[in-house]
């Protein structure tokens, strides 16, 4: 049987010569993304859809099956998915997004620290699966990682003893805040691995570890907002993701993992850049069409559907604050007639409208 792991000491010994090209490519891609984001006058257009995409993908790695469509339908007050496994998945995804917002709020007044981890974890497991596993508190007992319903004797990985977790976390907090690593992207790559290795919670460790990545980039001013959906790369390369983490577990050899991590940053920075440009171009094109609508509320509805690309009459009314129901119906009909919105014909009551062009970009 495996013994409880002993994570590598921090700061680590890293051969930077093996990482130079990867570091350069990652910073170049991230710099291009940052250049686009800092010059967007209405960054809010990108925040909700891109955060939702990251939340869906990170949660998918942990086994949820809900899609972005499921999340947006739920938020449009579509009652069809209540009390189902899909609803449970959706609530976990919404909590993930809420944890990011809470972290941004806290980072305005404090650095990335253990209190911030616990605050995010408390939100992450609020009223969802795992809510009985001490949300917002570090574990007090031994846990292990294995296949479903397996025993610790067949564990694939056994994290450190619970009584050693506090010291490992103090070392982690000191490293991510005080240590002057030669490169910031290497630093967050190390910090992500180390948090996974410590496994400080009874549940939700993977999501917390992935949340830290864009938040660190935001805190260190490499991005104006934590809008890098890195979980897509981890999900697309899941076997390699775990294999490279295990490489550090087994021999404390960092370079293979860090090369993979830097490739993830590069790939997802370029992909996020492409997605952001597509969203902004679509917004610009559609905004021009709305002048013919003859209503100041048309632009407001456009802004709403860029944040939540599946809407209902009820959700529009709640956000638009218009007294006349007929005004809303008339505008929604114009959005349908021009092909911007597509009604879901399966719904008889509280009809749902889908902003198909944006959903296609986000896939």
Coordinates of N, CA and C in Angstrom, one line a residue, residues 55-250:
X55 N -15.8 27.8 -15.5 CA -16.5 27.1 -14.4 C -17.0 25.7 -14.9
X56 N -17.6 25.7 -16.1 CA -18.1 24.4 -16.7 C -17.0 23.4 -16.9
X57 N -15.9 23.9 -17.5 CA -14.8 23.0 -17.9 C -14.1 22.5 -16.6
X58 N -13.9 23.3 -15.6 CA -13.2 22.9 -14.4 C -14.0 21.9 -13.7
X59 N -15.3 22.1 -13.6 CA -16.3 21.2 -12.9 C -16.4 19.9 -13.7
X60 N -16.3 20.0 -15.0 CA -16.3 18.7 -15.8 C -15.2 17.8 -15.5
X61 N -14.0 18.3 -15.2 CA -12.9 17.5 -14.8 C -13.2 16.7 -13.6
X62 N -14.0 17.3 -12.7 CA -14.4 16.6 -11.5 C -15.6 15.7 -11.7
X63 N -16.2 15.6 -12.9 CA -17.2 14.6 -13.1 C -18.6 15.2 -13.4
X64 N -18.8 16.5 -13.4 CA -20.1 17.1 -13.7 C -20.3 17.0 -15.2
X65 N -21.6 16.9 -15.6 CA -21.9 16.7 -17.0 C -22.7 17.9 -17.5
X66 N -23.0 18.8 -16.7 CA -23.8 20.0 -17.1 C -23.1 20.8 -18.2
X67 N -23.8 21.4 -19.1 CA -23.2 22.2 -20.2 C -23.4 23.7 -19.9
X68 N -22.8 24.5 -20.7 CA -23.1 25.9 -20.6 C -24.6 26.2 -20.9
X69 N -25.2 25.5 -21.8 CA -26.6 25.6 -22.1 C -27.5 25.3 -20.8
X70 N -27.1 24.3 -20.1 CA -27.8 23.9 -18.8 C -27.7 25.1 -17.8
X71 N -26.5 25.7 -17.7 CA -26.4 26.8 -16.8 C -27.2 28.0 -17.1
X72 N -27.2 28.3 -18.4 CA -27.9 29.5 -18.8 C -29.4 29.3 -18.8
X73 N -29.9 28.1 -19.1 CA -31.3 27.8 -19.0 C -31.8 27.9 -17.6
X74 N -31.0 27.4 -16.7 CA -31.3 27.4 -15.2 C -31.4 28.9 -14.8
X75 N -30.5 29.7 -15.2 CA -30.5 31.1 -14.8 C -31.6 31.9 -15.5
X76 N -32.1 31.4 -16.6 CA -33.2 32.0 -17.3 C -34.6 31.6 -16.6
X77 N -34.5 30.9 -15.5 CA -35.6 30.4 -14.7 C -36.4 29.4 -15.4
X78 N -35.7 28.5 -16.2 CA -36.4 27.4 -16.8 C -36.5 26.3 -15.8
X79 N -37.7 25.9 -15.5 CA -38.0 25.0 -14.4 C -37.8 23.5 -14.7
X80 N -37.6 23.2 -16.0 CA -37.5 21.8 -16.4 C -36.5 21.0 -15.8
X81 N -35.4 21.6 -15.3 CA -34.2 20.8 -14.8 C -34.1 20.8 -13.3
X82 N -35.2 21.2 -12.6 CA -35.1 21.2 -11.1 C -35.1 19.8 -10.6
X83 N -34.4 19.6 -9.4 CA -34.4 18.4 -8.7 C -33.9 17.2 -9.6
X84 N -32.8 17.5 -10.3 CA -32.2 16.5 -11.2 C -30.7 16.5 -10.9
X85 N -30.0 15.5 -11.5 CA -28.5 15.5 -11.4 C -28.0 16.7 -12.1
X86 N -28.7 17.1 -13.2 CA -28.2 18.3 -14.0 C -28.3 19.6 -13.1
X87 N -29.4 19.7 -12.3 CA -29.5 20.9 -11.5 C -28.4 20.9 -10.4
X88 N -28.0 19.7 -9.9 CA -26.9 19.6 -8.9 C -25.6 20.1 -9.6
X89 N -25.4 19.6 -10.8 CA -24.2 20.0 -11.5 C -24.2 21.5 -11.8
X90 N -25.3 22.1 -12.2 CA -25.4 23.5 -12.5 C -25.1 24.3 -11.2
X91 N -25.6 23.9 -10.1 CA -25.4 24.7 -8.9 C -23.9 24.7 -8.5
X92 N -23.2 23.6 -8.8 CA -21.8 23.5 -8.5 C -21.0 24.5 -9.4
X93 N -21.5 24.6 -10.7 CA -20.8 25.5 -11.7 C -21.1 27.0 -11.3
X94 N -22.3 27.3 -10.8 CA -22.6 28.6 -10.4 C -21.8 29.0 -9.2
X95 N -21.6 28.0 -8.3 CA -20.8 28.3 -7.1 C -19.4 28.5 -7.5
X96 N -18.9 27.8 -8.5 CA -17.5 28.1 -8.9 C -17.3 29.5 -9.4
X97 N -18.3 30.0 -10.2 CA -18.3 31.3 -10.6 C -18.3 32.3 -9.5
X98 N -19.2 32.0 -8.5 CA -19.3 32.8 -7.3 C -18.0 32.9 -6.5
X99 N -17.3 31.8 -6.5 CA -16.0 31.7 -5.8 C -15.0 32.6 -6.4
X100 N -15.0 32.7 -7.7 CA -14.1 33.6 -8.4 C -14.4 35.1 -8.1
X101 N -15.7 35.4 -8.1 CA -16.1 36.8 -7.7 C -15.7 37.2 -6.3
X102 N -15.9 36.2 -5.4 CA -15.5 36.4 -4.0 C -14.0 36.7 -3.9
X103 N -13.2 35.9 -4.6 CA -11.8 36.0 -4.6 C -11.3 37.4 -5.1
X104 N -11.9 37.8 -6.2 CA -11.6 39.1 -6.7 C -11.9 40.2 -5.7
X105 N -13.0 40.1 -5.0 CA -13.3 41.1 -3.9 C -12.3 41.1 -2.8
X106 N -11.8 39.9 -2.4 CA -10.9 39.8 -1.3 C -9.5 40.2 -1.8
X107 N -9.1 40.0 -3.0 CA -7.8 40.4 -3.5 C -7.6 41.9 -3.6
X108 N -8.7 42.6 -3.5 CA -8.6 44.1 -3.4 C -8.0 44.5 -2.1
X109 N -8.1 43.7 -1.1 CA -7.6 44.1 0.3 C -6.6 43.2 0.9
X110 N -6.3 42.0 0.3 CA -5.4 41.1 0.8 C -4.7 40.2 -0.3
X111 N -3.6 39.6 0.0 CA -2.9 38.8 -1.0 C -3.6 37.4 -1.1
X112 N -3.1 36.6 -2.0 CA -3.6 35.2 -2.0 C -3.0 34.5 -0.8
X113 N -3.9 34.1 0.1 CA -3.5 33.4 1.3 C -4.5 32.3 1.7
X114 N -4.3 31.7 2.8 CA -5.1 30.6 3.2 C -6.6 31.0 3.5
X115 N -6.8 32.2 4.1 CA -8.1 32.7 4.3 C -8.9 32.8 3.0
X116 N -8.2 33.2 1.9 CA -8.8 33.3 0.6 C -9.2 32.0 0.1
X117 N -8.3 31.0 0.3 CA -8.7 29.6 -0.1 C -9.9 29.1 0.6
X118 N -10.0 29.3 1.9 CA -11.1 28.9 2.6 C -12.4 29.6 2.3
X119 N -12.3 30.9 2.0 CA -13.5 31.6 1.6 C -14.0 31.1 0.2
X120 N -13.1 30.8 -0.7 CA -13.6 30.3 -2.0 C -14.2 28.9 -1.8
X121 N -13.5 28.1 -1.0 CA -14.0 26.7 -0.7 C -15.3 26.7 -0.1
X122 N -15.6 27.6 0.8 CA -16.9 27.7 1.5 C -18.0 27.9 0.5
X123 N -17.7 28.8 -0.5 CA -18.7 29.1 -1.5 C -18.9 27.9 -2.5
X124 N -17.8 27.3 -2.8 CA -17.7 26.2 -3.8 C -18.6 25.1 -3.4
X125 N -18.6 24.8 -2.1 CA -19.4 23.6 -1.6 C -20.7 24.0 -0.9
X126 N -21.1 25.2 -1.1 CA -22.3 25.7 -0.4 C -23.6 25.0 -1.1
X127 N -24.3 24.2 -0.3 CA -25.6 23.6 -0.7 C -25.5 22.8 -1.9
X128 N -24.3 22.1 -2.1 CA -24.2 21.2 -3.3 C -23.5 19.9 -2.7
X129 N -23.3 18.9 -3.7 CA -22.6 17.7 -3.3 C -21.3 18.1 -2.6
X130 N -21.0 17.5 -1.5 CA -19.8 17.9 -0.8 C -20.0 18.9 0.3
X131 N -21.3 19.4 0.5 CA -21.6 20.4 1.5 C -21.5 19.8 2.9
X132 N -21.4 18.5 3.1 CA -21.2 17.9 4.4 C -19.8 17.7 4.7
X133 N -18.9 18.0 3.8 CA -17.5 17.8 4.0 C -16.7 19.0 4.4
X134 N -17.2 19.6 5.4 CA -16.6 20.8 6.1 C -16.1 21.9 5.1
X135 N -17.1 22.5 4.4 CA -16.7 23.6 3.5 C -15.9 24.7 4.2
X136 N -14.9 25.2 3.6 CA -14.2 26.4 4.2 C -13.2 26.0 5.3
X137 N -13.0 24.7 5.5 CA -12.1 24.2 6.6 C -11.2 23.2 6.0
X138 N -9.9 23.3 6.5 CA -8.9 22.3 6.0 C -9.2 20.9 6.7
X139 N -8.9 19.9 6.0 CA -9.3 18.5 6.5 C -8.5 18.2 7.8
X140 N -9.2 17.3 8.6 CA -8.7 16.9 9.9 C -8.4 15.4 9.8
X141 N -8.6 14.7 8.7 CA -8.5 13.3 8.6 C -7.7 12.9 7.3
X142 N -7.4 11.7 7.2 CA -6.7 11.2 6.0 C -7.6 11.0 4.9
X143 N -7.2 11.4 3.7 CA -8.0 11.1 2.5 C -7.1 10.4 1.5
X144 N -7.7 9.9 0.4 CA -6.9 9.3 -0.6 C -7.6 9.4 -1.9
X145 N -6.9 9.3 -3.0 CA -7.4 9.4 -4.4 C -7.4 8.0 -5.0
X146 N -8.5 7.5 -5.5 CA -8.6 6.2 -6.1 C -9.8 6.1 -7.0
X147 N -10.0 4.9 -7.5 CA -11.2 4.7 -8.4 C -12.4 4.7 -7.5
X148 N -13.6 4.8 -8.1 CA -14.8 4.9 -7.4 C -15.0 3.6 -6.5
X149 N -15.4 3.9 -5.3 CA -15.7 2.8 -4.3 C -14.5 2.0 -3.9
X150 N -13.2 2.4 -4.3 CA -12.1 1.6 -3.9 C -11.6 2.0 -2.5
X151 N -10.8 1.1 -1.9 CA -10.3 1.3 -0.5 C -9.0 2.0 -0.6
X152 N -8.5 2.5 0.6 CA -7.2 3.1 0.6 C -6.1 2.2 0.2
X153 N -6.3 0.9 0.4 CA -5.3 -0.1 0.0 C -5.0 -0.1 -1.5
X154 N -6.0 0.4 -2.3 CA -5.9 0.4 -3.7 C -5.8 1.9 -4.2
X155 N -5.4 2.8 -3.4 CA -5.3 4.2 -3.7 C -4.3 4.4 -4.8
X156 N -4.6 5.4 -5.6 CA -3.6 5.9 -6.7 C -2.7 6.9 -6.1
X157 N -3.2 7.6 -5.1 CA -2.3 8.7 -4.4 C -2.9 8.9 -3.0
X158 N -2.0 9.0 -2.1 CA -2.4 9.3 -0.7 C -1.8 10.6 -0.3
X159 N -2.6 11.6 -0.1 CA -2.0 13.0 0.3 C -1.4 12.9 1.7
X160 N -0.7 13.9 2.1 CA 0.0 14.0 3.4 C -0.9 13.7 4.5
X161 N -0.3 13.3 5.6 CA -1.1 13.1 6.9 C -1.8 14.5 7.2
X162 N -3.0 14.4 7.8 CA -3.7 15.6 8.1 C -3.0 16.5 9.1
X163 N -2.2 15.9 10.0 CA -1.6 16.8 11.0 C -0.4 17.5 10.4
X164 N 0.0 17.1 9.2 CA 1.2 17.8 8.5 C 0.7 18.9 7.5
X165 N -0.6 18.9 7.3 CA -1.2 19.8 6.3 C -1.0 21.3 6.7
X166 N -1.2 21.7 7.9 CA -1.0 23.1 8.3 C 0.3 23.6 7.9
X167 N 1.4 22.9 8.2 CA 2.7 23.3 7.9 C 3.0 23.4 6.4
X168 N 2.5 22.4 5.7 CA 2.7 22.4 4.2 C 2.0 23.6 3.6
X169 N 0.8 24.0 4.2 CA 0.0 25.1 3.7 C 0.7 26.4 4.0
X170 N 1.3 26.5 5.2 CA 2.1 27.7 5.6 C 3.2 27.9 4.6
X171 N 3.9 26.8 4.3 CA 5.0 26.9 3.3 C 4.5 27.3 1.9
X172 N 3.3 26.8 1.5 CA 2.7 27.2 0.3 C 2.4 28.7 0.2
X173 N 1.8 29.1 1.3 CA 1.4 30.5 1.4 C 2.6 31.5 1.3
X174 N 3.7 31.1 2.0 CA 4.9 31.9 2.0 C 5.5 31.9 0.6
X175 N 5.5 30.7 -0.1 CA 6.0 30.6 -1.5 C 5.3 31.5 -2.4
X176 N 4.0 31.4 -2.4 CA 3.2 32.1 -3.4 C 3.2 33.6 -3.2
X177 N 3.4 34.1 -2.0 CA 3.4 35.5 -1.6 C 4.8 36.1 -1.5
X178 N 5.7 35.4 -0.9 CA 6.9 36.1 -0.5 C 8.2 35.7 -1.3
X179 N 8.1 34.5 -1.9 CA 9.3 34.0 -2.6 C 9.4 34.7 -4.0
X180 N 10.6 35.1 -4.3 CA 10.9 35.8 -5.6 C 11.3 34.7 -6.6
X181 N 10.4 34.0 -7.2 CA 10.7 33.0 -8.2 C 11.2 33.7 -9.5
X182 N 12.1 33.1 -10.2 CA 12.6 33.8 -11.4 C 11.5 34.1 -12.4
X183 N 10.5 33.4 -12.4 CA 9.4 33.6 -13.4 C 8.1 33.4 -12.7
X184 N 7.1 34.3 -12.9 CA 5.8 34.2 -12.3 C 5.0 33.0 -12.8
X185 N 5.1 32.7 -14.1 CA 4.3 31.6 -14.6 C 4.8 30.3 -14.0
X186 N 6.1 30.2 -13.9 CA 6.7 29.0 -13.2 C 6.2 28.9 -11.8
X187 N 6.2 30.1 -11.1 CA 5.7 30.1 -9.7 C 4.3 29.6 -9.6
X188 N 3.4 30.0 -10.4 CA 2.0 29.6 -10.3 C 1.9 28.1 -10.7
X189 N 2.7 27.7 -11.6 CA 2.7 26.2 -12.0 C 3.2 25.4 -10.8
X190 N 4.2 25.8 -10.1 CA 4.6 25.1 -8.9 C 3.5 25.2 -7.8
X191 N 2.9 26.3 -7.6 CA 1.9 26.5 -6.6 C 0.7 25.7 -6.9
X192 N 0.3 25.5 -8.1 CA -0.9 24.7 -8.5 C -0.6 23.2 -8.2
X193 N 0.6 22.8 -8.6 CA 1.0 21.4 -8.3 C 1.0 21.2 -6.8
X194 N 1.6 22.0 -6.0 CA 1.8 21.8 -4.6 C 0.4 21.8 -3.9
X195 N -0.5 22.6 -4.3 CA -1.8 22.6 -3.7 C -2.5 21.3 -4.0
X196 N -2.4 20.8 -5.2 CA -2.9 19.5 -5.6 C -2.3 18.4 -4.7
X197 N -1.0 18.5 -4.5 CA -0.3 17.4 -3.7 C -0.7 17.4 -2.3
X198 N -0.8 18.6 -1.7 CA -1.2 18.7 -0.3 C -2.7 18.2 -0.1
X199 N -3.5 18.5 -1.0 CA -4.9 18.1 -1.0 C -5.6 18.5 0.3
X200 N -5.6 19.8 0.6 CA -6.0 20.3 1.9 C -7.4 20.1 2.4
X201 N -8.3 19.8 1.4 CA -9.7 19.7 1.8 C -10.2 18.2 1.6
X202 N -11.4 17.9 2.1 CA -12.0 16.6 1.9 C -12.6 16.5 0.6
X203 N -12.9 17.6 0.0 CA -13.5 17.6 -1.4 C -13.3 19.0 -2.0
X204 N -13.3 19.1 -3.3 CA -13.1 20.3 -4.0 C -11.7 20.8 -4.3
X205 N -10.7 19.9 -4.0 CA -9.3 20.3 -4.1 C -8.9 20.7 -5.6
X206 N -9.3 19.9 -6.5 CA -9.0 20.2 -7.9 C -9.5 21.5 -8.4
X207 N -10.7 21.8 -8.0 CA -11.3 23.1 -8.5 C -10.6 24.3 -7.8
X208 N -10.3 24.2 -6.5 CA -9.6 25.2 -5.8 C -8.2 25.4 -6.5
X209 N -7.5 24.3 -6.8 CA -6.2 24.4 -7.4 C -6.2 25.1 -8.8
X210 N -7.3 24.9 -9.5 CA -7.4 25.5 -10.9 C -7.9 26.9 -10.7
X211 N -8.7 27.2 -9.8 CA -9.1 28.6 -9.5 C -8.0 29.5 -9.3
X212 N -7.0 29.0 -8.6 CA -5.8 29.9 -8.2 C -5.0 30.4 -9.4
X213 N -5.1 29.6 -10.5 CA -4.2 30.0 -11.6 C -4.6 31.3 -12.2
X214 N -5.8 31.5 -12.8 CA -6.2 32.8 -13.3 C -6.2 33.9 -12.3
X215 N -6.5 33.6 -11.0 CA -6.5 34.6 -9.9 C -5.1 35.1 -9.7
X216 N -4.1 34.2 -9.7 CA -2.7 34.6 -9.5 C -2.3 35.6 -10.7
X217 N -2.6 35.2 -11.9 CA -2.3 36.1 -13.1 C -2.9 37.4 -12.9
X218 N -4.1 37.5 -12.4 CA -4.8 38.7 -12.2 C -4.2 39.5 -11.1
X219 N -3.9 38.9 -10.0 CA -3.3 39.5 -8.8 C -1.9 40.1 -9.1
X220 N -1.1 39.4 -10.0 CA 0.2 39.9 -10.4 C 0.2 40.8 -11.6
X221 N -1.1 41.2 -12.0 CA -1.3 42.2 -13.1 C -0.8 41.7 -14.4
X222 N -0.8 40.4 -14.6 CA -0.5 39.9 -15.9 C -1.8 39.9 -16.8
X223 N -2.9 40.0 -16.1 CA -4.2 40.1 -16.8 C -5.1 41.1 -16.0
X224 N -6.0 41.9 -16.7 CA -6.8 42.8 -16.0 C -8.0 42.2 -15.3
X225 N -8.2 40.9 -15.6 CA -9.3 40.2 -15.0 C -9.0 38.7 -15.2
X226 N -9.4 37.8 -14.2 CA -9.0 36.4 -14.3 C -9.8 35.7 -15.4
X227 N -9.5 36.0 -16.7 CA -10.3 35.4 -17.8 C -9.6 34.4 -18.6
X228 N -8.7 33.6 -18.0 CA -8.0 32.6 -18.8 C -8.7 31.2 -18.4
X229 N -9.4 30.6 -19.4 CA -10.0 29.4 -19.1 C -9.1 28.2 -19.3
X230 N -8.2 28.0 -18.4 CA -7.1 27.0 -18.6 C -7.6 25.6 -18.4
X231 N -8.8 25.4 -17.8 CA -9.3 24.1 -17.6 C -9.6 23.4 -18.9
X232 N -9.8 24.1 -19.9 CA -10.1 23.5 -21.2 C -8.9 22.7 -21.7
X233 N -7.7 23.2 -21.5 CA -6.4 22.4 -21.8 C -6.3 21.2 -21.0
X234 N -6.5 21.4 -19.7 CA -6.4 20.2 -18.8 C -7.5 19.2 -19.1
X235 N -8.7 19.6 -19.4 CA -9.7 18.6 -19.8 C -9.4 17.9 -21.1
X236 N -8.9 18.7 -22.1 CA -8.6 18.1 -23.4 C -7.4 17.2 -23.3
X237 N -6.6 17.3 -22.3 CA -5.3 16.5 -22.1 C -5.3 15.9 -20.8
X238 N -6.5 15.4 -20.3 CA -6.6 14.9 -19.0 C -5.7 13.9 -18.6
X239 N -5.5 12.8 -19.3 CA -4.5 11.8 -18.9 C -3.1 12.3 -18.7
X240 N -2.7 13.2 -19.7 CA -1.4 13.8 -19.6 C -1.3 14.8 -18.4
X241 N -2.3 15.5 -18.1 CA -2.4 16.4 -17.0 C -2.1 15.6 -15.7
X242 N -2.8 14.5 -15.5 CA -2.6 13.8 -14.2 C -1.2 13.0 -14.3
X243 N -0.8 12.6 -15.4 CA 0.5 11.9 -15.5 C 1.6 12.8 -15.2
X244 N 1.6 14.0 -15.6 CA 2.6 15.0 -15.3 C 2.6 15.4 -13.9
X245 N 1.5 15.5 -13.3 CA 1.4 15.8 -11.8 C 2.1 14.7 -11.1
X246 N 1.8 13.4 -11.5 CA 2.3 12.3 -10.8 C 3.8 12.2 -11.0
X247 N 4.4 12.7 -12.1 CA 5.8 12.7 -12.3 C 6.5 13.5 -11.1
X248 N 5.9 14.6 -10.7 CA 6.5 15.4 -9.6 C 6.3 14.6 -8.3
X249 N 5.1 13.9 -8.2 CA 4.9 13.1 -7.0 C 6.0 12.1 -6.8
X250 N 6.3 11.4 -7.8 CA 7.2 10.2 -7.7 C 8.6 10.5 -7.6

